[in-house]
Amino acid sequence: MADAQNHPRTRLVAATSRMSNMYAVMGVTGQVGGQVANELLETDHAVRAILRDEAKAARWIDRGCEIALATADDADALTAAFAGVDGVFLMIPPDYDPAPGFPGIRKIIATVSQAVTVARPDKLVFLSTVGAHVATFSLLNNSRMVEAALRELPIPTAFVRAGWFMENAAWDVAAARSGLIPSFLQPLDHPIPMVATADLARTVAGTLVESWQGHRVIELEGPRRYSALDIASGFAAVLGRPVRTEPVPRDTWEHLFHTQGMQNPEPRMRMLDGFNEGWIDFEHGQAGSRKAVTTLETVLQGLLDRSA
């Protein structure tokens, strides 16, 4: 087992006090990982915050967390970060523009698999996605590949398959204020599974403190499904003025994504096709998913408040 204290790229800063079980949390500087860590701390569990940048550690040290400096492509650093904990929350850094064959995710899978096998945390919760079970080519194949690899590991593992993040509407705030939102979700009245990151974090944190054997799948979405029209009407409600939406023509996507700097936009385009055509959904459909409580309107209000 790697020496967590002496690995050159991993340093553990001791917490001021050990409260309860210790959970290692990746992605604490992001919206999901940070909320997972907060949920655990607020329920008196100890957290080892896994960070790439030591400069961002002070906030978590002040809250009594251990700090592990590690990156997703460093097996020794991750081994040290995962060692001696009661559970790990695993997030894979997003890659919206993967090279053909997904070489980046394949490298991370090998790294994570080695780290988990050596460190042997008591259990692992992976942030997966709606559609992770679907073999049809799309950007979401990366989560399918991670799930397949984690199923081979000798520890209890949970896959939390999240719907489309409601917070993705942050990209639409400026357009909503102008009164017109261009949408890749189409037909405009086609509802898809969405979920708020706060509900996702509560589900992850709650799962981490549970006990189970083998592998489990939790498919999570909000209280109902939402469409592009719902996003526009939600913004209109919180802004107090009309907001409409119109589809971005499918035949313009590739050129548009290339102008935005993408090298290989096909996986992203096929993901959007999957949502729009309905073949990206939960494995057990809407009837089999767990329903969270936060509404789209609540999330949109928060996005507008933070952008004011």
Tab-separated table of C-alpha atoms in Angstrom:
chain	number	residue	atom	x	y	z
A	1	MET	CA	0.000	0.000	0.000
A	2	ALA	CA	1.285	3.478	-0.840
A	3	ASP	CA	2.555	5.702	1.960
A	4	ALA	CA	0.002	8.514	2.083
A	5	GLN	CA	2.237	10.800	4.089
A	6	ASN	CA	5.346	10.561	1.936
A	7	HIS	CA	4.158	10.177	-1.649
A	8	PRO	CA	5.747	13.107	-3.556
A	9	ARG	CA	2.471	14.242	-5.151
A	10	THR	CA	0.135	13.530	-2.257
A	11	ARG	CA	0.159	15.203	1.132
A	12	LEU	CA	-2.398	14.501	3.810
A	13	VAL	CA	-3.069	17.387	6.162
A	14	ALA	CA	-4.559	15.995	9.367
A	15	ALA	CA	-8.017	17.133	10.349
A	16	THR	CA	-8.334	19.083	13.561
A	17	SER	CA	-10.526	16.313	14.976
A	18	ARG	CA	-11.801	12.930	13.848
A	19	MET	CA	-15.599	13.052	14.033
A	20	SER	CA	-16.826	9.761	12.627
A	21	ASN	CA	-16.217	7.571	9.605
A	22	MET	CA	-13.818	9.028	7.043
A	23	TYR	CA	-14.882	9.511	3.430
A	24	ALA	CA	-12.635	10.562	0.550
A	25	VAL	CA	-14.357	12.983	-1.813
A	26	MET	CA	-13.142	13.896	-5.279
A	27	GLY	CA	-14.153	17.116	-7.032
A	28	VAL	CA	-14.610	19.223	-3.902
A	29	THR	CA	-13.887	22.426	-5.831
A	30	GLY	CA	-16.847	21.698	-8.132
A	31	GLN	CA	-20.553	21.983	-7.503
A	32	VAL	CA	-21.248	18.286	-6.928
A	33	GLY	CA	-18.156	17.227	-4.972
A	34	GLY	CA	-18.256	20.349	-2.829
A	35	GLN	CA	-21.879	19.742	-1.894
A	36	VAL	CA	-21.169	16.066	-1.138
A	37	ALA	CA	-18.387	17.116	1.236
A	38	ASN	CA	-20.686	19.670	2.884
A	39	GLU	CA	-23.431	17.083	3.352
A	40	LEU	CA	-21.014	14.689	5.044
A	41	LEU	CA	-19.538	17.364	7.302
A	42	GLU	CA	-22.982	18.577	8.329
A	43	THR	CA	-23.875	15.050	9.442
A	44	ASP	CA	-20.684	14.782	11.531
A	45	HIS	CA	-18.638	12.588	9.214
A	46	ALA	CA	-14.972	13.183	8.547
A	47	VAL	CA	-13.912	14.125	5.017
A	48	ARG	CA	-10.662	13.701	3.139
A	49	ALA	CA	-10.923	16.308	0.379
A	50	ILE	CA	-9.049	15.268	-2.763
A	51	LEU	CA	-7.643	18.286	-4.576
A	52	ARG	CA	-5.351	18.909	-7.509
A	53	ASP	CA	-4.362	22.399	-6.346
A	54	GLU	CA	-3.071	22.952	-2.806
A	55	ALA	CA	-3.903	26.641	-3.122
A	56	LYS	CA	-7.596	25.713	-2.854
A	57	ALA	CA	-7.178	23.674	0.316
A	58	ALA	CA	-7.463	26.368	3.007
A	59	ARG	CA	-11.265	26.422	3.071
A	60	TRP	CA	-11.445	22.681	3.646
A	61	ILE	CA	-8.641	22.620	6.218
A	62	ASP	CA	-10.511	25.314	8.153
A	63	ARG	CA	-13.536	23.025	8.225
A	64	GLY	CA	-11.515	20.185	9.725
A	65	CYS	CA	-10.945	18.124	6.583
A	66	GLU	CA	-7.907	16.122	5.670
A	67	ILE	CA	-6.434	17.180	2.353
A	68	ALA	CA	-5.102	14.756	-0.247
A	69	LEU	CA	-3.311	16.241	-3.247
A	70	ALA	CA	-3.875	13.936	-6.188
A	71	THR	CA	-4.872	13.875	-9.832
A	72	ALA	CA	-7.022	11.331	-11.627
A	73	ASP	CA	-4.087	10.132	-13.746
A	74	ASP	CA	-1.644	9.441	-10.893
A	75	ALA	CA	-2.213	5.946	-9.526
A	76	ASP	CA	0.160	6.276	-6.559
A	77	ALA	CA	-1.370	9.584	-5.463
A	78	LEU	CA	-4.896	8.222	-5.745
A	79	THR	CA	-3.913	5.073	-3.863
A	80	ALA	CA	-2.702	7.201	-0.994
A	81	ALA	CA	-5.840	9.354	-1.131
A	82	PHE	CA	-8.126	6.297	-1.045
A	83	ALA	CA	-6.227	4.415	1.667
A	84	GLY	CA	-7.792	3.903	5.086
A	85	VAL	CA	-11.181	5.447	4.345
A	86	ASP	CA	-14.659	4.066	4.857
A	87	GLY	CA	-15.776	5.126	1.399
A	88	VAL	CA	-14.780	7.032	-1.734
A	89	PHE	CA	-16.842	9.367	-3.882
A	90	LEU	CA	-15.418	9.008	-7.366
A	91	MET	CA	-15.838	11.685	-9.990
A	92	ILE	CA	-14.146	11.506	-13.372
A	93	PRO	CA	-13.008	14.892	-14.755
A	94	PRO	CA	-15.394	15.797	-17.585
A	95	ASP	CA	-14.101	15.571	-21.149
A	96	TYR	CA	-16.649	17.011	-23.541
A	97	ASP	CA	-14.297	16.682	-26.506
A	98	PRO	CA	-12.722	13.229	-26.264
A	99	ALA	CA	-10.330	11.919	-28.885
A	100	PRO	CA	-11.590	8.967	-30.946
A	101	GLY	CA	-11.631	5.787	-28.893
A	102	PHE	CA	-11.809	7.678	-25.583
A	103	PRO	CA	-8.068	7.276	-24.770
A	104	GLY	CA	-8.247	9.793	-21.913
A	105	ILE	CA	-10.950	7.929	-20.034
A	106	ARG	CA	-9.218	4.605	-20.668
A	107	LYS	CA	-6.094	5.942	-18.963
A	108	ILE	CA	-8.103	7.217	-15.992
A	109	ILE	CA	-9.941	3.902	-15.691
A	110	ALA	CA	-6.624	2.059	-15.455
A	111	THR	CA	-5.368	4.528	-12.846
A	112	VAL	CA	-8.505	4.402	-10.691
A	113	SER	CA	-8.723	0.620	-10.926
A	114	GLN	CA	-5.159	0.252	-9.698
A	115	ALA	CA	-5.687	2.733	-6.863
A	116	VAL	CA	-8.892	1.082	-5.641
A	117	THR	CA	-7.412	-2.421	-5.868
A	118	VAL	CA	-4.381	-1.457	-3.797
A	119	ALA	CA	-6.015	0.935	-1.303
A	120	ARG	CA	-9.142	-1.203	-0.794
A	121	PRO	CA	-11.524	1.439	0.616
A	122	ASP	CA	-14.594	-0.096	2.219
A	123	LYS	CA	-16.871	1.017	-0.638
A	124	LEU	CA	-17.085	3.358	-3.600
A	125	VAL	CA	-19.807	5.588	-5.041
A	126	PHE	CA	-19.333	6.671	-8.645
A	127	LEU	CA	-21.091	9.665	-10.202
A	128	SER	CA	-22.432	8.122	-13.381
A	129	THR	CA	-25.090	9.336	-15.786
A	130	VAL	CA	-28.466	8.573	-17.238
A	131	GLY	CA	-27.853	6.394	-20.280
A	132	ALA	CA	-24.694	4.774	-18.936
A	133	HIS	CA	-26.146	1.371	-19.807
A	134	VAL	CA	-26.689	2.321	-23.481
A	135	ALA	CA	-24.226	0.796	-25.961
A	136	THR	CA	-25.091	3.201	-28.814
A	137	PHE	CA	-22.183	5.574	-29.477
A	138	SER	CA	-22.313	8.889	-27.621
A	139	LEU	CA	-20.363	10.978	-25.142
A	140	LEU	CA	-21.980	9.006	-22.322
A	141	ASN	CA	-20.062	5.881	-23.332
A	142	ASN	CA	-17.322	7.137	-21.011
A	143	SER	CA	-19.517	6.433	-17.958
A	144	ARG	CA	-20.497	3.072	-19.416
A	145	MET	CA	-16.799	2.189	-19.652
A	146	VAL	CA	-16.114	3.302	-16.075
A	147	GLU	CA	-19.054	1.314	-14.735
A	148	ALA	CA	-17.870	-1.812	-16.557
A	149	ALA	CA	-14.384	-1.489	-15.063
A	150	LEU	CA	-15.640	-0.803	-11.529
A	151	ARG	CA	-17.840	-3.894	-11.625
A	152	GLU	CA	-14.644	-5.942	-11.789
A	153	LEU	CA	-13.223	-4.497	-8.569
A	154	PRO	CA	-13.441	-6.374	-5.256
A	155	ILE	CA	-15.345	-3.767	-3.220
A	156	PRO	CA	-19.015	-2.740	-2.883
A	157	THR	CA	-19.752	-0.155	-5.559
A	158	ALA	CA	-22.737	2.098	-6.229
A	159	PHE	CA	-23.419	3.868	-9.510
A	160	VAL	CA	-25.485	7.026	-9.075
A	161	ARG	CA	-26.841	7.704	-12.552
A	162	ALA	CA	-27.884	11.337	-12.634
A	163	GLY	CA	-30.232	13.013	-15.060
A	164	TRP	CA	-29.306	16.118	-17.051
A	165	PHE	CA	-28.098	18.701	-14.537
A	166	MET	CA	-30.641	21.488	-14.063
A	167	GLU	CA	-27.640	23.739	-13.440
A	168	ASN	CA	-26.673	23.346	-17.118
A	169	ALA	CA	-29.166	26.171	-17.593
A	170	ALA	CA	-26.452	28.494	-16.249
A	171	TRP	CA	-25.294	28.691	-19.876
A	172	ASP	CA	-28.718	30.136	-20.747
A	173	VAL	CA	-28.901	32.938	-18.189
A	174	ALA	CA	-27.621	35.712	-20.478
A	175	ALA	CA	-29.830	34.527	-23.333
A	176	ALA	CA	-32.839	34.350	-21.020
A	177	ARG	CA	-32.268	37.925	-19.941
A	178	SER	CA	-32.298	38.897	-23.633
A	179	GLY	CA	-35.599	37.070	-24.107
A	180	LEU	CA	-34.515	34.272	-26.496
A	181	ILE	CA	-32.767	30.989	-25.617
A	182	PRO	CA	-31.288	28.886	-28.434
A	183	SER	CA	-31.762	25.210	-27.560
A	184	PHE	CA	-30.051	21.967	-28.492
A	185	LEU	CA	-32.873	20.127	-26.708
A	186	GLN	CA	-35.537	19.448	-29.310
A	187	PRO	CA	-38.368	19.057	-30.090
A	188	LEU	CA	-38.822	21.944	-27.725
A	189	ASP	CA	-41.680	20.219	-25.911
A	190	HIS	CA	-39.809	16.921	-25.436
A	191	PRO	CA	-39.206	16.343	-21.694
A	192	ILE	CA	-36.034	14.671	-20.435
A	193	PRO	CA	-34.871	13.567	-16.970
A	194	MET	CA	-33.198	16.415	-15.077
A	195	VAL	CA	-31.893	16.709	-11.537
A	196	ALA	CA	-30.548	19.443	-9.259
A	197	THR	CA	-26.966	19.017	-8.056
A	198	ALA	CA	-28.070	19.596	-4.451
A	199	ASP	CA	-30.342	16.550	-4.640
A	200	LEU	CA	-27.590	14.582	-6.305
A	201	ALA	CA	-25.141	15.472	-3.534
A	202	ARG	CA	-27.605	14.445	-0.830
A	203	THR	CA	-28.124	11.114	-2.570
A	204	VAL	CA	-24.383	10.487	-2.914
A	205	ALA	CA	-23.666	11.412	0.707
A	206	GLY	CA	-26.525	9.254	1.948
A	207	THR	CA	-25.324	6.315	-0.121
A	208	LEU	CA	-21.756	6.635	1.139
A	209	VAL	CA	-22.826	6.099	4.734
A	210	GLU	CA	-24.940	3.035	3.895
A	211	SER	CA	-23.762	-0.577	3.819
A	212	TRP	CA	-24.322	-3.013	0.961
A	213	GLN	CA	-22.625	-5.839	-0.876
A	214	GLY	CA	-21.813	-6.141	-4.555
A	215	HIS	CA	-22.977	-3.503	-7.013
A	216	ARG	CA	-26.032	-1.275	-6.973
A	217	VAL	CA	-27.510	1.275	-9.366
A	218	ILE	CA	-29.396	4.401	-8.272
A	219	GLU	CA	-31.056	6.345	-11.088
A	220	LEU	CA	-31.954	9.866	-9.963
A	221	GLU	CA	-34.098	12.621	-11.464
A	222	GLY	CA	-36.188	15.541	-10.284
A	223	PRO	CA	-39.870	15.549	-9.318
A	224	ARG	CA	-40.912	15.622	-12.983
A	225	ARG	CA	-39.349	15.788	-16.429
A	226	TYR	CA	-38.621	19.078	-18.155
A	227	SER	CA	-38.303	20.312	-21.739
A	228	ALA	CA	-36.674	23.292	-23.447
A	229	LEU	CA	-40.047	25.022	-23.245
A	230	ASP	CA	-40.079	24.420	-19.495
A	231	ILE	CA	-36.651	26.031	-19.193
A	232	ALA	CA	-37.869	29.098	-21.081
A	233	SER	CA	-41.116	29.369	-19.110
A	234	GLY	CA	-39.203	28.859	-15.865
A	235	PHE	CA	-36.866	31.722	-16.669
A	236	ALA	CA	-39.867	33.841	-17.681
A	237	ALA	CA	-41.496	33.172	-14.320
A	238	VAL	CA	-38.484	34.153	-12.249
A	239	LEU	CA	-37.544	37.112	-14.476
A	240	GLY	CA	-41.096	38.386	-14.660
A	241	ARG	CA	-41.009	38.912	-18.426
A	242	PRO	CA	-41.464	36.816	-21.574
A	243	VAL	CA	-38.727	34.382	-22.558
A	244	ARG	CA	-38.977	32.159	-25.598
A	245	THR	CA	-36.764	29.446	-27.033
A	246	GLU	CA	-35.970	28.186	-30.506
A	247	PRO	CA	-34.073	25.106	-31.712
A	248	VAL	CA	-30.508	25.288	-32.975
A	249	PRO	CA	-30.765	23.494	-36.360
A	250	ARG	CA	-29.185	20.037	-36.202
A	251	ASP	CA	-27.258	20.578	-39.457
A	252	THR	CA	-25.408	23.538	-37.901
A	253	TRP	CA	-24.141	21.736	-34.802
A	254	GLU	CA	-20.884	20.363	-36.147
A	255	HIS	CA	-19.728	23.692	-37.565
A	256	LEU	CA	-20.838	25.533	-34.447
A	257	PHE	CA	-18.971	23.184	-32.113
A	258	HIS	CA	-15.858	23.405	-34.284
A	259	THR	CA	-15.970	27.212	-34.081
A	260	GLN	CA	-16.130	26.836	-30.295
A	261	GLY	CA	-12.841	24.928	-30.384
A	262	MET	CA	-13.993	21.312	-30.297
A	263	GLN	CA	-11.858	18.854	-32.267
A	264	ASN	CA	-14.194	15.848	-32.181
A	265	PRO	CA	-17.791	16.997	-31.634
A	266	GLU	CA	-19.504	13.784	-32.778
A	267	PRO	CA	-19.745	12.204	-29.282
A	268	ARG	CA	-21.414	15.321	-27.903
A	269	MET	CA	-23.745	15.569	-30.890
A	270	ARG	CA	-24.785	11.943	-30.519
A	271	MET	CA	-25.430	12.492	-26.806
A	272	LEU	CA	-27.809	15.327	-27.661
A	273	ASP	CA	-29.428	13.125	-30.314
A	274	GLY	CA	-29.930	10.454	-27.665
A	275	PHE	CA	-31.781	12.804	-25.337
A	276	ASN	CA	-33.801	14.271	-28.180
A	277	GLU	CA	-34.705	10.930	-29.753
A	278	GLY	CA	-35.365	9.237	-26.426
A	279	TRP	CA	-32.808	6.430	-26.521
A	280	ILE	CA	-30.870	8.042	-23.699
A	281	ASP	CA	-33.003	7.408	-20.635
A	282	PHE	CA	-32.744	5.435	-17.418
A	283	GLU	CA	-32.262	1.707	-17.688
A	284	HIS	CA	-35.585	1.098	-15.955
A	285	GLY	CA	-37.335	4.153	-17.370
A	286	GLN	CA	-39.081	6.928	-15.506
A	287	ALA	CA	-41.016	4.448	-13.380
A	288	GLY	CA	-37.820	2.919	-12.018
A	289	SER	CA	-35.946	6.094	-11.081
A	290	ARG	CA	-35.654	7.710	-7.673
A	291	LYS	CA	-37.420	11.085	-7.577
A	292	ALA	CA	-35.705	14.076	-5.965
A	293	VAL	CA	-37.546	17.135	-4.659
A	294	THR	CA	-35.892	20.262	-6.096
A	295	THR	CA	-37.807	21.842	-8.977
A	296	LEU	CA	-36.316	23.409	-12.084
A	297	GLU	CA	-37.812	26.777	-11.113
A	298	THR	CA	-35.929	26.708	-7.803
A	299	VAL	CA	-32.640	26.064	-9.575
A	300	LEU	CA	-33.285	28.771	-12.191
A	301	GLN	CA	-34.014	31.308	-9.444
A	302	GLY	CA	-30.701	30.408	-7.791
A	303	LEU	CA	-28.822	30.781	-11.074
A	304	LEU	CA	-30.282	34.232	-11.643
A	305	ASP	CA	-29.551	35.300	-8.075
A	306	ARG	CA	-25.905	34.258	-8.397
A	307	SER	CA	-25.527	36.025	-11.755
A	308	ALA	CA	-27.051	39.319	-10.583
